Coordinates of C-alpha atoms in Angstrom, one line a residue:
Chain Y
I935 CA -19.5 -23.3 9.2
I936 CA -23.1 -23.8 9.6
K937 CA -22.9 -26.8 11.6
Y938 CA -20.3 -25.0 14.6
F939 CA -21.7 -21.8 14.4
G940 CA -25.3 -21.9 12.8
S941 CA -27.2 -21.1 16.1
I942 CA -24.5 -18.6 17.2
P943 CA -26.8 -15.3 17.6
R944 CA -26.0 -12.5 15.0
R945 CA -26.0 -9.7 17.6
V946 CA -24.8 -9.9 20.9
K947 CA -25.0 -7.3 23.8
I948 CA -21.6 -6.3 25.9
V949 CA -22.3 -5.5 29.2
E950 CA -19.2 -3.5 30.3
V951 CA -18.2 -3.8 33.7
G952 CA -14.9 -2.4 33.6
P953 CA -15.9 1.1 35.5
R954 CA -17.5 -1.2 38.4
D955 CA -16.2 -4.7 39.0
G956 CA -13.2 -3.4 36.8
L957 CA -12.3 -0.8 39.0
Q958 CA -13.4 -2.1 42.2
N959 CA -11.1 -5.5 41.7
E960 CA -8.1 -3.0 41.1
K961 CA -5.6 -2.3 44.1
T962 CA -5.4 1.7 42.8
I963 CA -8.1 3.9 43.6
V964 CA -8.8 6.2 40.9
P965 CA -10.9 9.5 41.9
A966 CA -14.5 10.4 40.4
E967 CA -13.1 12.4 37.6
T968 CA -11.3 9.7 36.5
K969 CA -13.8 7.3 36.7
I970 CA -16.6 10.0 34.9
R971 CA -14.1 10.4 32.1
L972 CA -13.8 6.4 31.6
I973 CA -17.4 6.2 31.6
D974 CA -18.1 9.1 29.3
M975 CA -15.4 7.6 26.5
L976 CA -17.3 4.4 26.8
S977 CA -20.3 5.7 26.3
D978 CA -18.9 7.3 23.1
S979 CA -17.6 3.8 21.9
G980 CA -21.1 1.9 20.8
L981 CA -21.4 0.7 24.3
S982 CA -25.1 -0.2 25.2
V983 CA -24.7 -0.8 28.7
I984 CA -22.7 0.2 31.2
E985 CA -22.1 -0.4 34.7
A986 CA -21.5 2.9 36.2
T987 CA -20.9 1.8 40.0
S988 CA -22.0 0.3 43.3
F989 CA -24.3 1.0 46.0
V990 CA -22.6 -0.9 48.5
S991 CA -21.2 0.6 51.9
P992 CA -17.8 2.2 51.1
K993 CA -17.0 0.4 54.2
W994 CA -16.6 -2.9 52.3
V995 CA -16.0 -1.3 48.9
P996 CA -13.8 1.9 49.3
Q997 CA -13.4 2.3 45.6
M998 CA -16.7 2.9 45.1
A999 CA -17.3 5.2 47.7
D1000 CA -17.5 8.3 45.2
Q1001 CA -21.0 6.5 43.9
M1002 CA -23.4 9.4 44.0
E1003 CA -20.7 12.1 42.7
V1004 CA -20.2 9.4 39.9
M1005 CA -23.3 8.8 39.0
K1006 CA -24.2 12.5 39.0
G1007 CA -21.5 13.0 37.1
I1008 CA -21.4 11.0 34.0
R1009 CA -23.0 12.4 30.4
R1010 CA -26.4 10.4 29.8
K1011 CA -25.8 9.1 26.2
P1012 CA -29.3 8.3 25.5
G1013 CA -30.0 4.9 24.4
V1014 CA -27.5 3.5 27.1
S1015 CA -28.2 1.9 29.9
Y1016 CA -26.2 2.6 33.3
P1017 CA -27.1 0.0 35.7
V1018 CA -25.8 0.1 39.5
L1019 CA -25.3 -3.0 41.7
T1020 CA -27.4 -2.5 44.7
P1021 CA -26.9 -5.2 47.8
N1022 CA -30.4 -4.3 49.8
L1023 CA -32.9 -2.0 49.8
K1024 CA -31.2 0.9 51.4
G1025 CA -28.9 0.7 48.3
F1026 CA -31.6 0.7 46.2
Q1027 CA -33.0 3.7 47.8
A1028 CA -29.8 6.1 47.4
A1029 CA -29.1 4.7 44.0
V1030 CA -32.4 6.0 43.1
E1031 CA -31.6 9.6 45.1
A1032 CA -28.6 9.4 42.6
G1033 CA -30.6 9.4 39.3
A1034 CA -29.9 5.1 38.9
S1035 CA -32.6 4.1 36.2
E1036 CA -31.4 0.3 36.3
V1037 CA -29.8 -2.0 39.2
A1038 CA -28.4 -4.9 39.7
I1039 CA -28.7 -7.7 42.5
F1040 CA -26.1 -10.4 43.3
G1041 CA -27.0 -14.0 44.2
A1042 CA -24.6 -16.5 44.5
A1043 CA -24.7 -20.4 43.8
S1044 CA -22.6 -21.2 46.2
E1045 CA -23.8 -21.5 50.0
L1046 CA -20.3 -20.8 51.6
F1047 CA -19.4 -17.8 49.1
S1048 CA -22.9 -16.4 50.1
K1049 CA -21.5 -16.6 53.6
K1050 CA -18.2 -15.4 53.4
N1051 CA -18.9 -12.8 50.7
I1052 CA -22.0 -10.9 51.5
N1053 CA -22.4 -12.5 55.8
C1054 CA -25.5 -14.4 54.7
S1055 CA -27.5 -17.4 53.3
V1056 CA -27.9 -17.6 49.4
E1057 CA -31.5 -17.5 51.1
E1058 CA -31.5 -15.1 53.1
S1059 CA -29.5 -12.4 49.9
L1060 CA -32.7 -13.7 47.7
Q1061 CA -35.0 -12.7 50.9
R1062 CA -33.4 -9.2 50.8
F1063 CA -33.2 -9.0 46.9
E1064 CA -37.6 -9.9 47.1
Q1065 CA -37.6 -6.4 48.8
V1066 CA -35.2 -4.7 46.7
M1067 CA -37.6 -6.5 43.8
V1068 CA -41.3 -4.9 45.6
A1069 CA -39.5 -1.4 45.4
A1070 CA -37.9 -1.5 41.9
K1071 CA -41.0 -2.8 40.5
A1072 CA -43.0 0.0 42.2
A1073 CA -40.5 2.7 40.8
G1074 CA -41.0 1.1 37.2
V1075 CA -36.9 0.3 37.5
P1076 CA -35.4 -2.7 35.8
V1077 CA -33.5 -5.3 37.6
R1078 CA -30.4 -7.2 36.5
G1079 CA -29.2 -10.7 38.6
Y1080 CA -26.3 -11.8 38.9
V1081 CA -25.4 -15.3 40.0
S1082 CA -21.4 -15.9 41.4
C1083 CA -19.7 -19.1 41.5
V1084 CA -21.3 -21.0 38.7
L1085 CA -18.2 -23.1 37.7
G1086 CA -16.6 -23.4 40.7
C1087 CA -16.5 -21.6 44.2
P1088 CA -13.0 -20.6 45.8
Y1089 CA -14.5 -22.4 49.1
E1090 CA -16.3 -25.2 47.8
G1091 CA -14.8 -26.3 44.7
K1092 CA -17.4 -27.8 42.5
V1093 CA -20.5 -25.8 42.2
A1094 CA -23.4 -28.6 40.7
P1095 CA -25.5 -27.1 37.5
A1096 CA -28.7 -27.5 39.4
K1097 CA -27.9 -25.0 42.4
V1098 CA -27.1 -22.3 39.4
A1099 CA -30.2 -23.2 38.0
K1100 CA -32.2 -23.1 41.2
V1101 CA -30.5 -19.4 42.1
A1102 CA -31.7 -18.0 38.6
K1103 CA -34.4 -19.2 38.6
R1104 CA -35.6 -17.8 41.5
L1105 CA -33.7 -14.5 40.3
Y1106 CA -35.8 -14.8 36.9
S1107 CA -39.2 -15.5 38.7
M1108 CA -38.6 -12.5 40.9
G1109 CA -38.6 -10.2 38.2
C1110 CA -34.9 -9.7 37.4
Y1111 CA -35.3 -9.3 33.2
E1112 CA -31.6 -10.8 33.1
I1113 CA -29.7 -13.3 35.2
S1114 CA -26.0 -12.9 34.3
L1115 CA -24.0 -15.9 34.8
G1116 CA -20.3 -15.7 36.6
D1117 CA -17.6 -17.8 36.5
T1118 CA -16.5 -16.2 39.5
I1119 CA -12.4 -17.2 39.8
G1120 CA -12.3 -18.1 36.3
V1121 CA -11.7 -22.0 36.5
G1122 CA -14.2 -23.2 34.5
T1123 CA -13.7 -24.8 31.1
P1124 CA -16.2 -25.4 27.9
G1125 CA -17.4 -28.3 29.0
G1126 CA -18.4 -26.9 32.1
M1127 CA -20.1 -24.5 30.9
S1128 CA -22.0 -26.0 28.5
E1129 CA -23.6 -28.2 31.3
M1130 CA -24.6 -25.4 33.5
L1131 CA -26.2 -23.4 30.7
E1132 CA -27.7 -26.9 29.6
A1133 CA -29.1 -26.8 33.1
V1134 CA -30.3 -23.5 33.8
S1135 CA -31.7 -22.8 30.1
K1136 CA -34.1 -25.5 31.3
V1137 CA -35.6 -22.7 33.6
V1138 CA -35.0 -19.5 32.3
P1139 CA -35.2 -18.6 29.0
V1140 CA -31.2 -18.5 27.0
G1141 CA -32.9 -14.8 25.6
A1142 CA -32.2 -13.9 29.0
L1143 CA -29.0 -15.5 30.4
A1144 CA -25.5 -13.5 30.1
V1145 CA -22.1 -14.9 31.2
H1146 CA -19.7 -13.1 32.9
C1147 CA -16.4 -14.7 32.5
H1148 CA -13.1 -14.3 34.0
D1149 CA -9.6 -14.9 32.5
T1150 CA -8.0 -16.0 35.3
Y1151 CA -6.7 -19.4 33.9
G1152 CA -7.5 -18.1 30.4
Q1153 CA -10.4 -19.9 29.6
A1154 CA -12.9 -16.8 29.4
L1155 CA -12.6 -16.3 25.3
A1156 CA -13.6 -20.3 24.8
N1157 CA -16.1 -20.4 27.3
I1158 CA -17.4 -17.4 25.9
L1159 CA -18.2 -19.6 22.7
V1160 CA -19.6 -22.3 23.9
A1161 CA -22.6 -19.9 25.5
L1162 CA -22.9 -18.3 21.8
Q1163 CA -22.9 -21.8 20.6
M1164 CA -25.8 -22.5 22.9
G1165 CA -28.0 -19.2 22.1
V1166 CA -26.9 -16.6 24.7
S1167 CA -26.1 -13.4 23.3
V1168 CA -25.4 -11.1 26.4
V1169 CA -21.6 -10.7 27.3
D1170 CA -20.3 -9.2 30.5
S1171 CA -16.8 -8.1 29.8
S1172 CA -14.2 -5.4 31.4
V1173 CA -12.0 -2.6 29.4
G1174 CA -8.7 -3.5 29.3
G1175 CA -9.4 -6.4 31.4
L1176 CA -9.5 -4.3 34.7
G1177 CA -10.0 -5.9 37.8
G1178 CA -7.8 -9.2 39.2
C1179 CA -9.1 -11.6 40.8
P1180 CA -9.4 -11.1 45.0
Y1181 CA -9.0 -14.9 44.9
A1182 CA -5.6 -15.1 43.5
Q1183 CA -3.3 -12.8 43.9
G1184 CA -1.6 -10.8 40.9
A1185 CA -3.6 -13.2 38.8
S1186 CA -5.6 -11.8 35.7
G1187 CA -9.7 -11.3 36.4
N1188 CA -12.4 -10.0 33.8
V1189 CA -12.1 -10.8 30.3
A1190 CA -11.1 -7.3 28.4
T1191 CA -13.5 -6.0 26.4
E1192 CA -11.3 -5.7 23.2
D1193 CA -10.7 -9.2 23.3
V1194 CA -14.1 -10.2 23.4
V1195 CA -15.2 -7.6 20.6
Y1196 CA -12.3 -9.1 18.5
M1197 CA -13.5 -12.1 18.6
L1198 CA -17.7 -11.5 18.1
H1199 CA -16.9 -9.1 15.3
G1200 CA -14.5 -12.2 13.0
L1201 CA -17.1 -14.2 13.8
G1202 CA -19.5 -11.7 12.1
I1203 CA -21.4 -11.0 14.8
Q1204 CA -22.6 -6.8 15.3
T1205 CA -22.2 -5.7 18.6
G1206 CA -22.0 -1.7 17.6
V1207 CA -18.8 -1.6 19.6
D1208 CA -16.2 0.7 18.1
L1209 CA -13.2 -1.2 19.0
P1210 CA -10.6 1.7 18.4
K1211 CA -12.9 3.9 20.8
L1212 CA -12.6 1.2 23.1
M1213 CA -9.5 0.8 22.9
D1214 CA -8.8 4.5 23.3
A1215 CA -11.3 4.3 26.3
G1216 CA -8.8 1.1 27.7
A1217 CA -5.8 3.2 27.2
F1218 CA -7.0 5.9 29.0
I1219 CA -8.0 4.0 32.2
C1220 CA -4.9 1.4 32.2
H1221 CA -2.6 5.0 32.0
S1222 CA -4.7 6.6 34.9
L1223 CA -3.8 3.4 36.9
N1224 CA -0.6 3.0 35.9
R1225 CA -0.9 -0.4 34.6
R1226 CA -0.4 -2.5 31.4
T1227 CA -3.7 -3.4 30.0
S1228 CA -4.5 -7.0 30.6
S1229 CA -6.4 -7.0 26.8
K1230 CA -4.0 -9.2 24.2
V1231 CA -5.9 -7.0 21.1
S1232 CA -4.4 -3.4 23.1
Q1233 CA -1.1 -4.8 23.3
A1234 CA -1.0 -6.3 19.8
T1235 CA -2.5 -3.2 18.0
H1236 CA -0.3 -0.6 20.1
C1237 CA 2.6 -2.8 19.5
K1238 CA 2.3 -2.9 15.7
L1239 CA 5.1 -2.8 13.2
Chain Z
M1420 CA 3.7 -45.3 22.7
E1421 CA 4.3 -47.0 19.2
L1422 CA 5.4 -44.9 16.3
A1423 CA 2.5 -46.5 14.1
M1424 CA -0.4 -45.9 16.8
L1425 CA 0.9 -41.8 17.5
L1426 CA 0.7 -41.2 13.3
Q1427 CA -2.2 -42.6 13.0
W1428 CA -5.0 -41.9 15.6
P1429 CA -8.5 -44.0 15.3
R1430 CA -10.5 -41.1 16.2
R1431 CA -12.6 -41.6 19.7
D1432 CA -15.1 -39.3 20.1
K1433 CA -16.7 -37.8 23.4
H1434 CA -20.3 -35.4 23.7
L1435 CA -20.0 -32.4 25.3
G1436 CA -23.0 -30.7 25.1
A1437 CA -24.1 -29.9 21.6
H1438 CA -20.3 -31.2 20.5
E1439 CA -18.5 -34.2 19.4
Y1440 CA -14.6 -33.8 20.8
P1441 CA -11.5 -36.4 20.5
E1442 CA -11.2 -38.3 23.7
F1443 CA -7.4 -37.9 23.1
V1444 CA -5.5 -34.8 22.1
K1445 CA -1.7 -34.9 21.2
I1446 CA 0.3 -31.8 22.4
V1447 CA 3.3 -31.3 20.1
E1448 CA 5.2 -29.1 22.2
V1449 CA 7.4 -26.1 20.5
G1450 CA 8.6 -24.3 23.3
P1451 CA 12.2 -25.1 22.8
R1452 CA 12.2 -24.4 19.2
D1453 CA 9.2 -21.9 17.8
G1454 CA 9.3 -20.4 21.7
L1455 CA 12.9 -20.0 22.3
Q1456 CA 13.3 -18.9 18.5
N1457 CA 11.6 -16.0 19.0
E1458 CA 13.3 -14.8 22.4
K1459 CA 15.4 -11.8 22.9
E1460 CA 17.5 -13.8 25.1
I1461 CA 19.6 -16.2 23.8
V1462 CA 19.7 -19.1 25.9
P1463 CA 22.9 -21.1 26.6
T1464 CA 23.1 -24.9 25.5
E1465 CA 22.7 -26.3 28.9
V1466 CA 19.5 -24.5 29.4
K1467 CA 18.0 -25.4 26.5
V1468 CA 19.3 -29.4 27.0
Q1469 CA 17.4 -29.0 30.6
L1470 CA 14.7 -27.4 29.4
I1471 CA 14.0 -30.2 27.1
D1472 CA 14.8 -33.3 29.9
R1473 CA 12.3 -31.6 32.0
L1474 CA 9.4 -32.0 29.2
S1475 CA 10.5 -35.1 28.5
D1476 CA 9.6 -36.3 32.0
T1477 CA 5.9 -34.9 31.7
G1478 CA 4.6 -36.9 29.9
L1479 CA 4.8 -35.3 26.2
S1480 CA 5.2 -37.4 23.1
V1481 CA 6.9 -35.1 21.0
I1482 CA 8.8 -32.3 21.9
E1483 CA 10.5 -30.0 18.7
A1484 CA 13.8 -29.8 20.3
T1485 CA 15.9 -27.3 17.4
S1486 CA 16.2 -25.9 14.3
F1487 CA 18.7 -26.6 11.4
V1488 CA 18.5 -23.5 10.0
S1489 CA 21.6 -21.5 9.0
S1490 CA 22.9 -19.7 12.6
K1491 CA 23.4 -16.6 10.5
W1492 CA 19.7 -16.8 9.9
V1493 CA 18.5 -17.9 13.2
P1494 CA 21.1 -17.5 16.0
Q1495 CA 19.0 -18.5 19.1
M1496 CA 19.2 -22.0 17.4
A1497 CA 23.1 -21.9 16.1
D1498 CA 23.8 -25.0 18.9
H1499 CA 21.4 -27.2 17.3
T1500 CA 24.4 -30.2 16.8
E1501 CA 25.0 -30.0 20.5
V1502 CA 21.3 -29.5 21.9
L1503 CA 20.2 -32.5 19.8
Q1504 CA 23.8 -34.5 21.0
G1505 CA 23.1 -33.5 24.7
I1506 CA 18.9 -34.4 25.6
R1507 CA 17.9 -37.2 27.3
K1508 CA 16.0 -39.5 24.7
S1509 CA 13.3 -40.4 26.6
P1510 CA 11.8 -44.1 25.2
N1511 CA 8.3 -42.4 24.6
V1512 CA 9.3 -39.3 23.4
R1513 CA 10.3 -38.5 19.9
Y1514 CA 12.2 -34.9 18.9
P1515 CA 11.2 -33.6 15.8
V1516 CA 14.1 -31.0 14.2
L1517 CA 13.4 -28.2 11.5
T1518 CA 15.3 -28.8 8.3
P1519 CA 14.3 -26.1 5.6
N1520 CA 16.5 -27.6 3.4
M1521 CA 18.4 -30.9 2.2
H1522 CA 21.5 -29.2 3.8
G1523 CA 19.9 -28.8 7.2
F1524 CA 18.2 -32.4 6.6
Q1525 CA 21.6 -33.8 5.9
N1526 CA 23.2 -32.0 9.0
A1527 CA 20.1 -33.3 11.1
L1528 CA 20.5 -36.5 10.5
A1529 CA 24.4 -36.6 10.8
A1530 CA 23.6 -35.4 14.8
G1531 CA 21.2 -38.1 15.0
A1532 CA 17.5 -36.2 13.9
T1533 CA 15.3 -39.0 13.6
E1534 CA 12.0 -36.7 12.6
V1535 CA 11.8 -33.6 10.9
A1536 CA 9.8 -30.8 9.8
V1537 CA 9.3 -28.8 6.9
F1538 CA 8.1 -25.0 7.0
G1539 CA 5.4 -24.0 4.3
S1540 CA 3.3 -20.4 4.0
A1541 CA 0.1 -20.1 2.5
S1542 CA 1.1 -16.7 1.7
E1543 CA 3.6 -15.9 -1.1
T1544 CA 4.9 -12.5 -0.1
F1545 CA 5.8 -14.3 3.7
S1546 CA 7.3 -17.1 1.7
R1547 CA 9.9 -14.7 0.2
K1548 CA 10.1 -12.4 3.3
N1549 CA 10.9 -15.3 5.6
I1550 CA 12.5 -18.4 3.6
N1551 CA 13.7 -15.8 0.2
C1552 CA 12.0 -17.7 -2.0
S1553 CA 8.7 -18.4 -3.5
I1554 CA 6.0 -21.2 -2.1
D1555 CA 6.3 -23.5 -5.2
E1556 CA 10.4 -23.3 -5.0
S1557 CA 9.7 -23.9 -0.8
M1558 CA 7.8 -26.4 -2.0
L1559 CA 10.7 -28.5 -4.9
R1560 CA 13.1 -27.9 -2.0
F1561 CA 11.2 -29.9 0.9
E1562 CA 10.5 -32.5 -2.3
E1563 CA 13.8 -33.0 -2.4
V1564 CA 13.8 -33.2 2.0
L1565 CA 10.9 -35.7 1.5
N1566 CA 12.6 -38.0 -0.8
A1567 CA 15.9 -38.1 0.9
A1568 CA 14.0 -38.7 4.1
K1569 CA 11.6 -41.5 2.9
D1570 CA 14.9 -43.8 1.9
Q1571 CA 16.1 -43.2 5.7
Q1572 CA 12.6 -44.2 7.3
I1573 CA 12.9 -40.6 9.0
P1574 CA 9.0 -39.2 9.0
V1575 CA 8.5 -35.9 8.0
R1576 CA 5.8 -32.9 9.5
G1577 CA 5.1 -30.1 7.1
Y1578 CA 3.7 -26.5 8.5
V1579 CA 1.8 -24.3 6.8
S1580 CA 2.1 -20.8 8.1
C1581 CA -0.2 -18.1 7.7
A1582 CA -2.6 -20.2 7.5
L1583 CA -5.5 -17.8 9.0
G1584 CA -3.4 -14.3 7.9
C1585 CA -0.4 -13.2 6.5
P1586 CA 1.7 -9.8 8.0
H1587 CA 1.8 -8.6 4.6
E1588 CA -0.8 -9.4 2.4
G1589 CA -3.7 -9.8 5.2
P1590 CA -6.5 -11.9 5.0
I1591 CA -5.4 -15.4 3.2
D1592 CA -7.4 -17.7 1.7
P1593 CA -8.6 -21.2 2.7
S1594 CA -8.0 -22.2 -0.9
K1595 CA -4.2 -21.5 -0.6
V1596 CA -4.2 -22.8 2.8
T1597 CA -5.6 -26.1 1.0
E1598 CA -3.4 -26.1 -1.8
V1599 CA -0.6 -25.8 0.3
A1600 CA -1.4 -28.5 3.1
K1601 CA -2.4 -30.9 0.0
R1602 CA 1.4 -30.3 -1.2
L1603 CA 2.9 -31.3 1.3
Y1604 CA 0.2 -34.2 2.4
E1605 CA 0.9 -35.8 -1.3
M1606 CA 4.4 -35.5 -1.0
G1607 CA 4.8 -37.3 2.0
C1608 CA 4.5 -35.3 5.1
Y1609 CA 2.2 -37.7 8.1
E1610 CA 0.8 -34.3 9.4
V1611 CA -0.1 -30.8 8.5
S1612 CA 0.4 -27.9 10.8
L1613 CA -1.6 -25.0 10.2
G1614 CA -0.5 -22.0 11.9
D1615 CA -1.7 -19.2 13.0
T1616 CA 1.6 -17.0 12.4
V1617 CA 0.0 -14.0 13.9
G1618 CA -2.7 -14.7 15.6
V1619 CA -4.9 -12.6 13.9
G1620 CA -7.5 -15.8 13.2
T1621 CA -11.1 -16.0 15.2
P1622 CA -13.3 -19.2 15.6
G1623 CA -14.9 -17.8 12.0
S1624 CA -11.8 -17.9 10.1
M1625 CA -10.6 -21.2 12.0
A1626 CA -13.7 -22.9 11.0
A1627 CA -13.3 -22.0 7.1
M1628 CA -10.2 -22.5 7.1
L1629 CA -10.3 -26.2 8.0
R1630 CA -13.6 -26.5 6.4
S1631 CA -11.3 -26.0 3.3
V1632 CA -8.3 -28.3 4.3
T1633 CA -10.8 -30.9 5.5
R1634 CA -11.7 -31.9 2.1
E1635 CA -8.3 -32.4 0.6
V1636 CA -6.5 -33.8 3.9
P1637 CA -8.0 -36.2 6.5
C1638 CA -8.4 -34.2 9.7
R1639 CA -6.4 -36.9 11.2
A1640 CA -3.7 -35.9 9.7
L1641 CA -4.4 -32.2 10.9
A1642 CA -2.8 -29.9 13.7
V1643 CA -3.3 -26.2 14.8
H1644 CA -0.8 -24.5 15.7
C1645 CA -2.4 -21.0 17.2
H1646 CA -1.1 -17.8 18.1
D1647 CA -2.4 -15.8 21.2
T1648 CA -1.1 -12.7 20.2
Y1649 CA -4.9 -11.2 19.9
G1650 CA -6.1 -13.6 22.9
Q1651 CA -7.7 -16.0 20.5
A1652 CA -5.7 -19.1 20.6
L1653 CA -7.8 -20.8 23.0
A1654 CA -11.3 -20.1 21.4
N1655 CA -9.5 -21.1 18.0
I1656 CA -8.4 -24.2 18.9
L1657 CA -11.8 -24.8 20.6
T1658 CA -13.1 -24.2 17.4
A1659 CA -10.2 -27.1 15.5
L1660 CA -11.6 -29.5 17.7
Q1661 CA -15.2 -28.8 17.1
M1662 CA -14.2 -29.9 13.8
G1663 CA -12.5 -33.1 14.3
V1664 CA -8.7 -31.8 14.5
C1665 CA -7.5 -33.6 17.2
V1666 CA -3.3 -32.4 17.7
V1667 CA -2.7 -28.8 18.9
D1668 CA 0.9 -27.6 18.7
S1669 CA 1.6 -25.2 22.1
A1670 CA 5.0 -23.7 23.7
V1671 CA 5.7 -24.3 27.4
A1672 CA 5.1 -20.4 29.7
G1673 CA 3.7 -19.3 26.1
L1674 CA 7.6 -19.2 25.2
G1675 CA 7.9 -17.0 22.0
G1676 CA 6.6 -13.2 21.2
C1677 CA 5.5 -12.4 18.0
P1678 CA 8.2 -11.1 15.9
Y1679 CA 5.7 -8.6 13.9
A1680 CA 4.2 -6.9 16.9
Q1681 CA 7.1 -6.3 19.0
G1682 CA 6.1 -7.1 22.7
S1683 CA 3.0 -8.9 21.8
S1684 CA 2.7 -12.8 22.4
G1685 CA 3.0 -15.5 20.2
N1686 CA 2.6 -19.1 20.9
V1687 CA 0.2 -20.1 23.4
S1688 CA 0.9 -21.9 26.6
T1689 CA 0.9 -25.6 26.8
E1690 CA -0.1 -24.9 30.8
D1691 CA -3.2 -22.9 29.0
V1692 CA -4.4 -25.7 26.4
L1693 CA -4.0 -28.3 29.0
Y1694 CA -6.3 -27.0 31.5
M1695 CA -9.0 -26.1 28.8
L1696 CA -8.5 -30.3 27.6
H1697 CA -8.5 -31.6 31.0
G1698 CA -11.2 -29.6 32.0
M1699 CA -13.0 -31.3 29.2
G1700 CA -12.5 -34.7 30.1
I1701 CA -9.9 -34.7 27.3
Q1702 CA -6.7 -37.0 27.7
T1703 CA -3.5 -35.5 26.8
G1704 CA -0.9 -38.2 29.0
V1705 CA 0.4 -34.8 30.4
D1706 CA 1.1 -33.8 33.9
L1707 CA -0.3 -30.4 34.4
S1708 CA 1.7 -29.3 37.5
K1709 CA 4.8 -30.9 36.1
M1710 CA 4.0 -29.0 32.8
I1711 CA 4.1 -25.5 35.6
A1712 CA 7.1 -26.6 37.3
V1713 CA 8.8 -26.6 33.7
G1714 CA 7.5 -23.1 32.8
D1715 CA 8.6 -22.0 35.9
F1716 CA 12.1 -22.9 35.6
I1717 CA 12.6 -21.8 31.9
C1718 CA 11.1 -18.1 32.5
H1719 CA 13.3 -18.2 35.7
S1720 CA 16.6 -18.6 33.3
L1721 CA 15.2 -15.9 30.8
N1722 CA 14.5 -14.0 33.9
R1723 CA 10.9 -13.4 32.8
K1724 CA 7.3 -13.5 33.6
T1725 CA 5.4 -16.4 32.2
N1726 CA 2.9 -15.7 29.3
S1727 CA 0.7 -18.9 30.9
R1728 CA -2.6 -17.5 32.5
V1729 CA -3.0 -21.0 34.2
A1730 CA 1.1 -20.3 35.8
Q1731 CA -0.3 -17.3 37.0
A1732 CA -3.2 -18.2 38.6
R1733 CA -1.6 -21.4 40.5
G1734 CA 2.1 -19.9 41.0
S1735 CA -0.4 -16.8 43.0
Q1736 CA -2.5 -19.7 44.9
L1737 CA -4.3 -18.2 48.4

């Protein structure tokens, strides 16, 4: 076992993105009270990072229009961080005003995706982020960087690991404390994941890396396993597997936190997460959304003999 | 592909990151048997035959066709003789059938079977509840089948269920799995498929179990049969590949729910396994697009949604 799992971390930090990435990609829009209750339940499940909302214009992301209300309404558990997305300086300022103490910025490894998603080139987006970084440093606010399309792009197809490494390095050198590498459309497989991580870990220390795998093709857990084997110790996931894939109607998106935690605990890795409490939060939000959970662990557990 | 070559893989490895993976993985398609056996709807014979015929055209080399178990126990497989006699037998494909005992074996032979499989368990409780006898008693029955099969030159595949956990006993000691696997192998099974029957396994328990089994049974004679009930199948399969296993059982469209967790998924989807393997540059000889089409066909016939994430994603392409 040592040969196969010797280098996996003993502890993994789960970054719960359900309230943001999850809800942002659900068809049904839920009211602020529901979002607040979800986040509060997640806070009680042992998670240490819960991405709460996004300070993007409601014109683009109506699901996150109640960003202020949510930010001010959640109970902030000591020891838990509630980062929010900030696409630019304006978003950052609104976030800080709403009480945010950590933010995240979102770059892409694909030019086409950057243009179509945020209407500017990768370079232009990085320059916007530099502005946010300057303000964040001045305010003492930590910033997490995301790189999307790391294993493939819905427009460009294959994405070169070198390009991913370049963007990751830039975000890290700008001052992001952690870089989350996202398989945005879930097309990656373990070979591509290890190739990409090999390239990125040459320019960003593996301790500062996270993986954000989508399960659109069922590959998420296998990809996460390979990442762990390469020393990555931060995994993004979404309770109940919330958030479909905007590029493949009806297909799944985020990997379910319950399924990730099940695997990690099975490997003897500590996460601090209480799985039954997490499943309760998942059951709550799925009920509110009137949808079935995408978590297999939840499905199996609730169907016990 | 010649039978001899199929029975004895020379293992060639490819490097991906820090790991070695086989260059070729043989897929054993269990949809028509394990899949349909665990579906609520009983499928008419013609549909089963069509399913198998379509699977025969996808590049698969092994398709488990049916089960010669008493129809009293498994009504879904009551038409075993008709199915075996109705399918078009492709020259490059083998069609093993389950045979729990001599009676089943003889019926299978009479129906034209050229390969059979026997089903043991690593859990005493599961053995008693599932096939009404202890593990030892089941081994004696299988020895009879193996002896008869040897006489007829019929290859026999062995299964060990509950390899990573039992719905009744809970965790299963790897040494028990090894004991049963070794027994099956030494009695003459050319291959032993280790089944995570309730899908509770994770890469840690998979690695521990395989480490134990591979001390007694050569890797090339092992297969993994992972259920996806807890979403762990692909991660478990990946682990098995890293440890040298190069035969994987799966079911088209992820047919076959879990009889121990009503409404949960069971078998891992062949499409999702293929997607992973091909993505890693591992060859299988199977055409993924054709497999997806077969999955569409059987799901339509069963009036159910596919369990394959790949099929869901491809089916909803932009």
